[in-house]
């Protein structure tokens, strides 16, 4: 079955750049989206179709996808960005697959 | 403005069937490309996708839970219903429904979630 692998945790200092990876077999051939889940809240879509941001999502969030790895990059990380982040793709049978999530800590 | 809200029992007994309703507004589930998905999250754990129903009544299920899940829609009521049979304590989770955007191919609006506890 198709699986997505994320690091359990990433730490970053305020104002620095955070990168969260998501790996899967030939992931670059699929569209990836990213969700942010602040503590105690519902997930929020922050990146779709690998690189696109929905309206209202700050420019400091960006995405890329190539080969077997997709990456979410947060530039100028702020304390408010501390949350869990999930990548998501669609497998060959059009089923939804989520990564296991990455906890971003802003130190 | 798109909104979704989950409703259903907060407590079910082991072996019982869970029925959850997602009531939505701001979109039509008869519009091409649109879908409604169900996702759950056990306490302190990751998101787990359960099912997705599309505007044309195409349905997709998590392979690991397919035998226990049924998703249906009532377009006239703006509702989607998920049933899960043979509930077990490991099914204790917050259950979310979400709008699947026709162009984004992603779930762009989520409900607030409803917490379901499975216990005797």
XYZ file of N, CA and C in Angstrom:
681
model
N 0.840 -1.190 0.000
C 0.000 0.000 0.000
C 0.881 1.248 0.000
N 0.328 2.323 -0.521
C 1.062 3.581 -0.625
C 1.141 4.248 0.733
N 2.335 4.664 1.125
C 2.532 5.294 2.424
C 3.322 6.583 2.280
N 3.063 7.511 3.178
C 3.785 8.773 3.236
C 4.522 8.852 4.573
N 5.799 9.201 4.512
C 6.635 9.240 5.710
C 7.053 10.670 6.027
N 6.776 11.081 7.251
C 7.180 12.401 7.727
C 8.020 12.251 8.987
N 8.921 13.206 9.253
C 9.628 13.174 10.544
C 8.643 13.500 11.653
N 8.777 12.851 12.808
C 7.825 13.113 13.899
C 7.874 14.547 14.409
N 9.056 15.153 14.374
C 9.181 16.488 14.925
C 10.261 17.280 14.199
N 10.050 18.595 14.175
C 11.013 19.548 13.627
C 11.031 20.750 14.563
N 12.216 21.243 14.850
C 12.333 22.430 15.684
C 12.960 23.562 14.881
N 12.552 24.791 15.193
C 13.075 25.960 14.474
C 13.053 27.159 15.413
N 13.989 28.036 15.229
C 14.014 29.285 16.004
C 13.139 30.315 15.303
N 12.539 31.213 16.073
C 11.701 32.261 15.450
C 12.489 33.046 14.414
N 11.830 33.290 13.267
C 12.468 34.045 12.206
C 13.278 33.205 11.242
N 13.548 31.967 11.614
C 14.316 31.075 10.737
C 13.384 30.289 9.815
N 14.002 29.493 8.933
C 13.246 28.695 7.963
C 13.103 27.266 8.443
N 11.862 26.778 8.405
C 11.589 25.387 8.764
C 11.242 24.598 7.505
N 11.770 23.391 7.435
C 11.455 22.501 6.314
C 10.921 21.186 6.858
N 9.786 20.774 6.335
C 9.165 19.508 6.733
C 9.039 18.647 5.486
N 9.590 17.442 5.539
C 9.584 16.569 4.375
C 8.485 15.523 4.458
N 8.132 15.020 3.305
C 7.110 13.979 3.163
C 7.588 13.071 2.040
N 7.828 11.807 2.352
C 8.407 10.900 1.366
C 7.457 9.765 1.018
N 7.467 9.409 -0.257
C 6.658 8.286 -0.722
C 7.146 7.848 -2.092
N 6.827 6.635 -2.441
C 7.293 6.087 -3.709
C 6.779 6.907 -4.886
N 7.689 7.462 -5.651
C 7.366 8.271 -6.827
C 6.353 9.363 -6.495
N 6.548 9.972 -5.342
C 5.610 11.002 -4.887
C 5.550 12.170 -5.855
N 6.652 12.446 -6.537
C 6.692 13.546 -7.484
C 5.721 13.392 -8.645
N 5.218 12.183 -8.843
C 4.244 11.943 -9.910
C 2.816 12.244 -9.468
N 2.662 12.572 -8.193
C 1.335 12.824 -7.635
C 1.251 14.258 -7.105
N 0.030 14.748 -6.964
C -0.161 16.033 -6.294
C -0.133 15.813 -4.780
N 0.544 16.731 -4.093
C 0.619 16.692 -2.636
C -0.021 17.952 -2.072
N -0.731 17.800 -0.977
C -1.215 18.971 -0.257
C -0.769 18.875 1.205
N -0.814 19.996 1.872
C -0.345 20.100 3.257
C -1.428 20.754 4.116
N -1.569 20.237 5.326
C -2.522 20.777 6.291
C -1.772 21.162 7.559
N -2.215 22.258 8.136
C -1.724 22.696 9.439
C -2.817 22.427 10.458
N -2.470 21.835 11.589
C -3.438 21.607 12.654
C -2.910 22.216 13.946
N -3.363 23.424 14.275
C -2.974 24.025 15.563
C -3.550 23.190 16.707
N -2.971 23.278 17.887
C -3.460 22.477 19.018
C -4.944 22.685 19.277
N -5.683 21.577 19.353
C -7.100 21.637 19.675
C -8.010 22.138 18.572
N -7.463 22.288 17.359
C -8.278 22.825 16.259
C -8.383 21.830 15.101
N -9.278 22.138 14.181
C -9.405 21.330 12.969
C -8.270 21.655 11.998
N -7.929 20.724 11.130
C -6.882 21.002 10.130
C -7.271 22.139 9.187
N -6.235 22.805 8.685
C -6.388 23.913 7.737
C -5.542 23.591 6.514
N -6.125 23.698 5.327
C -5.366 23.480 4.100
C -4.439 24.667 3.871
N -3.136 24.402 3.717
C -2.191 25.492 3.506
C -1.479 25.410 2.166
N -1.380 24.231 1.578
C -0.766 24.046 0.259
C -1.567 22.977 -0.486
N -1.887 23.237 -1.756
C -2.498 22.221 -2.599
C -1.754 22.153 -3.932
N -1.916 21.037 -4.617
C -1.231 20.815 -5.905
C 0.253 21.183 -5.804
N 0.890 20.669 -4.778
C 2.333 20.772 -4.526
C 2.807 22.150 -4.078
N 2.358 23.208 -4.768
C 2.973 24.523 -4.563
C 1.994 25.674 -4.343
N 0.709 25.435 -4.463
C -0.258 26.536 -4.470
C -0.833 26.796 -3.079
N -1.050 28.067 -2.786
C -1.613 28.466 -1.498
C -3.061 28.926 -1.667
N -3.975 28.387 -0.835
C -5.351 28.920 -0.865
C -5.348 30.379 -0.418
N -6.405 31.065 -0.776
C -6.559 32.451 -0.360
C -6.475 32.571 1.157
N -5.708 33.551 1.629
C -5.600 33.804 3.055
C -4.418 33.135 3.728
N -3.743 32.256 3.024
C -2.559 31.592 3.599
C -1.338 32.475 3.343
N -0.573 32.767 4.379
C 0.579 33.680 4.225
C 1.612 33.169 3.234
N 2.289 34.101 2.596
C 3.304 33.766 1.593
C 4.487 33.012 2.174
N 4.672 33.074 3.492
C 5.823 32.388 4.070
C 5.698 30.873 3.981
N 4.505 30.384 3.651
C 4.315 28.945 3.444
C 4.494 28.633 1.958
N 5.382 27.683 1.659
C 5.577 27.273 0.276
C 5.809 25.773 0.219
N 5.607 25.204 -0.971
C 5.764 23.772 -1.115
C 6.491 23.415 -2.394
N 7.074 22.218 -2.390
C 7.718 21.681 -3.575
C 7.533 20.170 -3.570
N 7.736 19.562 -4.733
C 7.550 18.112 -4.834
C 8.330 17.599 -6.029
N 9.257 16.697 -5.778
C 10.064 16.133 -6.858
C 10.613 14.788 -6.425
N 10.728 13.864 -7.386
C 11.268 12.552 -7.057
C 10.384 11.821 -6.065
N 10.937 11.487 -4.923
C 10.182 10.783 -3.896
C 9.831 11.661 -2.696
N 10.136 12.949 -2.785
C 9.983 13.802 -1.605
C 9.281 15.119 -1.911
N 8.287 15.417 -1.080
C 7.654 16.733 -1.074
C 8.134 17.473 0.167
N 8.242 18.785 0.043
C 8.739 19.584 1.160
C 7.852 20.790 1.400
N 7.499 20.997 2.653
C 6.814 22.212 3.084
C 7.869 23.109 3.710
N 7.948 24.342 3.246
C 8.910 25.297 3.775
C 8.173 26.470 4.397
N 8.584 26.811 5.600
C 8.012 27.965 6.289
C 9.149 28.956 6.499
N 9.063 30.081 5.809
C 10.098 31.106 5.906
C 9.732 32.116 6.985
N 10.734 32.586 7.716
C 10.447 33.556 8.776
C 9.427 33.005 9.760
N 9.690 31.822 10.265
C 8.739 31.125 11.133
C 8.349 31.967 12.344
N 7.069 31.952 12.640
C 6.539 32.695 13.772
C 6.016 31.730 14.835
N 5.872 32.246 16.040
C 5.382 31.417 17.141
C 4.008 30.823 16.821
N 3.197 31.560 16.075
C 1.865 31.096 15.729
C 1.888 29.904 14.774
N 3.053 29.621 14.180
C 3.158 28.502 13.255
C 3.361 27.173 13.973
N 3.524 27.223 15.273
C 3.697 25.992 16.051
C 2.404 25.176 15.969
N 2.526 23.982 15.389
C 1.347 23.154 15.104
C 1.820 21.803 14.591
N 0.858 20.919 14.337
C 1.136 19.677 13.630
C 0.872 19.902 12.147
N 1.731 19.316 11.312
C 1.602 19.462 9.869
C 1.497 18.083 9.228
N 0.533 17.954 8.326
C 0.286 16.678 7.655
C 0.377 16.853 6.146
N 1.084 15.937 5.487
C 1.027 15.899 4.039
C -0.062 14.895 3.637
N -0.535 15.058 2.412
C -1.603 14.190 1.906
C -1.479 14.050 0.403
N -1.692 12.864 -0.080
C -1.692 12.594 -1.516
C -2.797 11.585 -1.817
N -2.923 11.257 -3.104
C -3.925 10.293 -3.548
C -3.197 9.087 -4.129
N -3.607 7.893 -3.744
C -2.942 6.725 -4.292
C -3.538 6.350 -5.650
N -3.061 5.264 -6.215
C -3.450 4.901 -7.571
C -4.930 4.538 -7.695
N -5.570 4.209 -6.595
C -7.002 3.899 -6.629
C -7.855 5.072 -6.146
N -7.275 6.239 -6.152
C -7.966 7.475 -5.764
C -8.382 7.488 -4.300
N -7.665 6.738 -3.491
C -7.882 6.806 -2.049
C -6.969 7.878 -1.463
N -7.432 8.472 -0.375
C -6.652 9.525 0.285
C -5.635 8.890 1.219
N -4.422 9.416 1.204
C -3.379 8.946 2.107
C -2.796 10.144 2.844
N -2.742 10.053 4.163
C -2.110 11.084 4.986
C -0.764 10.585 5.489
N 0.171 11.523 5.665
C 1.369 11.216 6.417
C 1.040 11.136 7.893
N 2.007 10.710 8.694
C 1.778 10.526 10.122
C 1.866 11.818 10.918
N 2.234 12.899 10.227
C 2.262 14.190 10.882
C 3.622 14.564 11.457
N 3.895 15.860 11.451
C 5.134 16.402 12.017
C 4.785 17.516 12.986
N 5.294 17.403 14.186
C 5.057 18.452 15.186
C 6.148 19.507 15.039
N 5.734 20.724 14.689
C 6.682 21.830 14.552
C 6.746 22.606 15.858
N 7.939 22.692 16.406
C 8.170 23.452 17.626
C 8.975 24.691 17.285
N 8.489 25.846 17.720
C 9.193 27.106 17.511
C 9.828 27.484 18.846
N 11.143 27.343 18.904
C 11.851 27.492 20.180
C 12.166 28.955 20.484
N -19.973 31.219 1.801
C -19.076 30.643 2.811
C -19.464 29.188 3.053
N -18.474 28.310 2.924
C -18.715 26.883 3.136
C -18.547 26.534 4.607
N -19.529 25.826 5.141
C -19.424 25.301 6.500
C -19.896 23.854 6.518
N -19.321 23.089 7.444
C -19.714 21.701 7.654
C -19.769 21.460 9.152
N -20.715 20.607 9.558
C -20.831 20.288 10.969
C -21.195 18.816 11.134
N -20.424 18.150 11.968
C -20.650 16.741 12.248
C -21.599 16.578 13.435
N -22.416 15.558 13.381
C -23.300 15.262 14.505
C -23.481 13.762 14.643
N -23.763 13.351 15.872
C -23.946 11.935 16.144
C -23.730 11.652 17.612
N -23.738 10.380 17.989
C -23.568 10.039 19.400
C -22.153 10.305 19.882
N -22.039 10.662 21.145
C -20.710 10.873 21.724
C -20.172 9.596 22.346
N -21.091 8.659 22.634
C -20.693 7.402 23.277
C -21.408 6.239 22.603
N -20.646 5.245 22.205
C -21.225 4.018 21.655
C -20.586 2.828 22.353
N -21.318 1.740 22.392
C -20.806 0.521 23.025
C -20.065 -0.343 22.001
N -19.107 -1.113 22.469
C -18.438 -2.058 21.561
C -19.446 -2.941 20.848
N -19.168 -3.217 19.596
C -19.959 -4.001 18.645
C -21.113 -3.212 18.032
N -21.454 -2.055 18.569
C -22.536 -1.267 17.998
C -22.113 -0.619 16.680
N -23.103 -0.106 15.965
C -22.862 0.625 14.723
C -22.935 2.124 14.996
N -21.940 2.839 14.508
C -21.881 4.293 14.630
C -22.466 4.930 13.375
N -23.342 5.906 13.577
C -23.879 6.685 12.458
C -23.606 8.156 12.709
N -22.857 8.761 11.811
C -22.519 10.183 11.891
C -23.095 10.919 10.693
N -23.564 12.130 10.947
C -24.117 12.962 9.886
C -23.279 14.224 9.731
N -22.974 14.559 8.505
C -22.297 15.812 8.164
C -23.316 16.697 7.462
N -23.659 17.805 8.089
C -24.595 18.770 7.503
C -23.800 19.965 7.038
N -23.972 20.324 5.753
C -23.135 21.365 5.184
C -23.973 22.466 4.533
N -23.311 23.575 4.291
C -23.935 24.695 3.591
C -22.868 25.417 2.783
N -23.300 26.186 1.807
C -22.380 26.976 1.000
C -21.901 26.291 -0.263
N -22.318 25.051 -0.490
C -21.982 24.371 -1.733
C -23.029 23.293 -1.994
N -23.015 22.811 -3.237
C -23.927 21.737 -3.610
C -23.127 20.478 -3.915
N -23.587 19.370 -3.381
C -22.920 18.102 -3.641
C -23.364 17.500 -4.966
N -24.055 18.279 -5.760
C -24.366 17.869 -7.119
C -23.498 18.613 -8.136
N -22.597 19.477 -7.650
C -21.697 20.218 -8.537
C -20.506 19.348 -8.929
N -20.167 19.383 -10.202
C -19.114 18.532 -10.733
C -17.794 18.694 -9.983
N -17.210 17.559 -9.590
C -15.904 17.554 -8.944
C -15.921 17.679 -7.438
N -17.060 18.031 -6.890
C -17.144 18.264 -5.445
C -17.294 16.935 -4.703
N -16.748 16.877 -3.513
C -16.893 15.694 -2.671
C -16.919 16.072 -1.200
N -17.296 15.114 -0.380
C -17.232 15.262 1.073
C -16.491 14.046 1.632
N -15.490 14.326 2.424
C -14.686 13.265 3.009
C -14.893 13.143 4.506
N -14.564 11.968 5.022
C -14.573 11.716 6.462
C -13.158 11.328 6.886
N -12.724 11.926 7.967
C -11.383 11.695 8.515
C -11.527 11.598 10.031
N -10.738 10.754 10.649
C -10.789 10.677 12.111
C -9.401 10.855 12.700
N -9.367 11.135 13.998
C -8.103 11.362 14.695
C -8.228 10.865 16.127
N -7.649 9.716 16.430
C -7.629 9.242 17.827
C -6.885 10.248 18.698
N -7.171 10.276 19.981
C -6.526 11.253 20.870
C -5.011 11.179 20.781
N -4.383 12.302 20.474
C -2.926 12.389 20.420
C -2.281 11.709 19.232
N -3.103 11.274 18.275
C -2.548 10.551 17.133
C -2.807 11.280 15.823
N -2.427 10.624 14.720
C -2.477 11.260 13.412
C -3.864 11.206 12.784
N -4.033 12.011 11.752
C -5.235 11.960 10.941
C -5.292 10.630 10.192
N -6.494 10.095 10.084
C -6.709 8.862 9.326
C -7.922 9.059 8.421
N -7.704 8.934 7.116
C -8.804 9.085 6.178
C -9.701 7.850 6.220
N -11.024 8.093 6.134
C -11.987 6.991 6.202
C -12.712 6.775 4.882
N -13.307 7.831 4.334
C -14.160 7.668 3.165
C -14.345 9.003 2.463
N -14.777 8.905 1.201
C -15.028 10.102 0.401
C -16.166 9.795 -0.561
N -17.131 10.697 -0.653
C -18.221 10.542 -1.605
C -18.227 11.749 -2.529
N -18.364 11.479 -3.832
C -18.312 12.527 -4.839
C -19.706 12.910 -5.322
N -19.747 14.010 -6.077
C -20.984 14.538 -6.606
C -21.754 13.516 -7.448
N -21.014 12.608 -8.104
C -21.658 11.639 -8.987
C -21.945 10.321 -8.272
N -21.835 10.328 -6.936
C -22.093 9.182 -6.081
C -20.965 8.144 -6.118
N -19.850 8.473 -6.744
C -18.666 7.626 -6.622
C -18.223 7.644 -5.157
N -17.827 6.489 -4.654
C -17.446 6.384 -3.243
C -16.083 5.709 -3.147
N -15.262 6.213 -2.245
C -13.954 5.626 -1.982
C -13.827 5.386 -0.493
N -13.191 4.279 -0.157
C -13.049 3.912 1.259
C -11.607 3.560 1.589
N -11.250 3.786 2.835
C -9.959 3.323 3.322
C -9.896 1.809 3.168
N -8.836 1.309 2.529
C -8.745 -0.144 2.333
C -8.807 -0.934 3.638
N -8.242 -0.384 4.697
C -8.175 -1.127 5.962
C -9.512 -1.148 6.704
N -10.439 -0.256 6.335
C -11.721 -0.163 7.040
C -12.918 -0.383 6.117
N -12.640 -0.691 4.875
C -13.688 -0.734 3.853
C -14.864 -1.632 4.234
N -14.567 -2.767 4.866
C -15.630 -3.720 5.185
C -16.585 -3.189 6.247
N -16.197 -2.139 6.953
C -17.013 -1.634 8.062
C -17.688 -0.309 7.739
N -17.351 0.293 6.617
C -17.810 1.648 6.322
C -18.839 1.705 5.209
N -19.787 2.628 5.357
C -20.713 2.978 4.284
C -20.916 4.485 4.324
N -20.807 5.121 3.172
C -21.051 6.562 3.090
C -22.155 6.804 2.061
N -23.093 7.668 2.421
C -24.201 8.020 1.534
C -24.422 9.523 1.577
N -25.138 10.023 0.568
C -25.436 11.451 0.539
C -26.909 11.680 0.299
N -27.398 12.786 0.831
C -28.755 13.266 0.565
C -28.607 14.698 0.086
N -28.567 14.856 -1.213
C -28.301 16.165 -1.794
C -29.372 17.180 -1.421
N -30.603 16.725 -1.327
C -31.704 17.652 -1.023
C -31.608 18.196 0.392
N -31.018 17.418 1.286
C -30.865 17.848 2.681
C -29.491 18.435 2.965
N -28.604 18.422 1.976
C -27.224 18.857 2.182
C -26.574 18.080 3.335
N -26.686 16.773 3.264
C -26.120 15.919 4.291
C -25.378 14.728 3.689
N -24.348 14.312 4.407
C -23.620 13.092 4.103
C -23.587 12.257 5.377
N -23.876 10.979 5.246
C -23.941 10.089 6.411
C -22.869 9.011 6.301
N -22.149 8.812 7.396
C -21.147 7.748 7.489
C -21.598 6.745 8.533
N -21.614 5.477 8.175
C -21.860 4.439 9.158
C -20.630 3.552 9.283
N -20.323 3.176 10.500
C -19.199 2.294 10.795
C -19.707 1.194 11.733
N -19.566 -0.032 11.277
C -20.099 -1.149 12.038
C -19.067 -1.696 13.023
N -19.552 -2.517 13.944
C -18.702 -3.264 14.857
C -17.654 -2.375 15.550
N -18.146 -1.348 16.208
C -17.241 -0.390 16.854
C -16.450 -1.049 17.974
N -15.226 -0.557 18.149
C -14.278 -1.085 19.131
C -13.654 0.095 19.879
N -13.168 -0.101 21.075
C -12.519 1.020 21.787
C -11.418 1.710 20.981
N -10.734 1.010 20.095
C -9.687 1.651 19.289
C -10.261 2.631 18.282
N -11.576 2.622 18.090
C -12.237 3.571 17.190
C -12.574 4.881 17.900
N -12.236 4.997 19.163
C -12.423 6.255 19.890
C -11.578 7.333 19.224
N -12.234 8.423 18.826
C -11.537 9.448 18.040
C -12.433 10.666 17.858
N -11.828 11.727 17.356
C -12.586 12.847 16.819
C -12.799 12.578 15.337
N -14.039 12.677 14.913
C -14.405 12.409 13.520
C -14.732 13.732 12.832
N -14.063 13.959 11.708
C -14.247 15.179 10.927
C -14.874 14.862 9.574
N -15.705 15.791 9.090
C -16.041 15.769 7.665
C -15.424 17.011 7.029
N -15.177 16.924 5.730
C -14.484 18.009 5.046
C -14.959 18.108 3.596
N -14.918 19.323 3.069
C -15.285 19.604 1.678
C -14.100 19.335 0.775
N -14.301 18.530 -0.246
C -13.254 18.271 -1.217
C -13.443 19.223 -2.387
N -12.512 20.141 -2.554
C -12.601 21.164 -3.596
C -12.432 20.526 -4.973
N -13.258 20.953 -5.904
C -13.249 20.329 -7.226
C -11.962 20.609 -7.983
N -11.364 21.770 -7.787
C -10.141 22.122 -8.511
C -8.896 21.818 -7.698
N -8.926 22.125 -6.417
C -7.743 21.922 -5.591
C -7.366 20.443 -5.457
N -8.345 19.565 -5.591
C -8.150 18.136 -5.280
C -7.619 17.972 -3.869
N -8.146 18.770 -2.985
C -7.768 18.734 -1.575
C -8.989 19.108 -0.746
N -8.900 18.832 0.557
C -10.015 19.138 1.453
C -9.789 20.515 2.052
N -10.493 21.490 1.522
C -10.181 22.878 1.820
C -10.967 23.456 2.980
N -12.053 22.829 3.376
C -12.814 23.310 4.532
C -13.209 22.100 5.376
N -12.931 22.196 6.663
C -13.193 21.095 7.587
C -14.244 21.508 8.608
N -14.992 20.516 9.069
C -15.888 20.760 10.181
C -15.118 20.856 11.489
N -15.826 21.136 12.544
C -15.203 21.287 13.862
C -14.853 19.943 14.492
N -15.425 18.884 13.966
C -15.168 17.548 14.501
C -16.140 17.193 15.607
N -16.379 15.891 15.744
C -17.216 15.392 16.832
C -16.485 14.230 17.493
N -16.457 14.231 18.802
C -15.714 13.212 19.536
C -16.613 12.015 19.838
N -16.116 10.850 19.497
C -16.848 9.605 19.737
C -16.002 8.710 20.641
N -16.589 8.269 21.718
C -15.922 7.353 22.644
C -16.612 5.998 22.559
N -15.810 4.964 22.445
C -16.345 3.606 22.411
C -15.998 2.930 23.729
N -17.022 2.658 24.497
C -16.812 2.076 25.819
C -18.098 1.405 26.281
N -17.931 0.336 27.029
C -19.088 -0.352 27.583
C -19.520 0.281 28.898
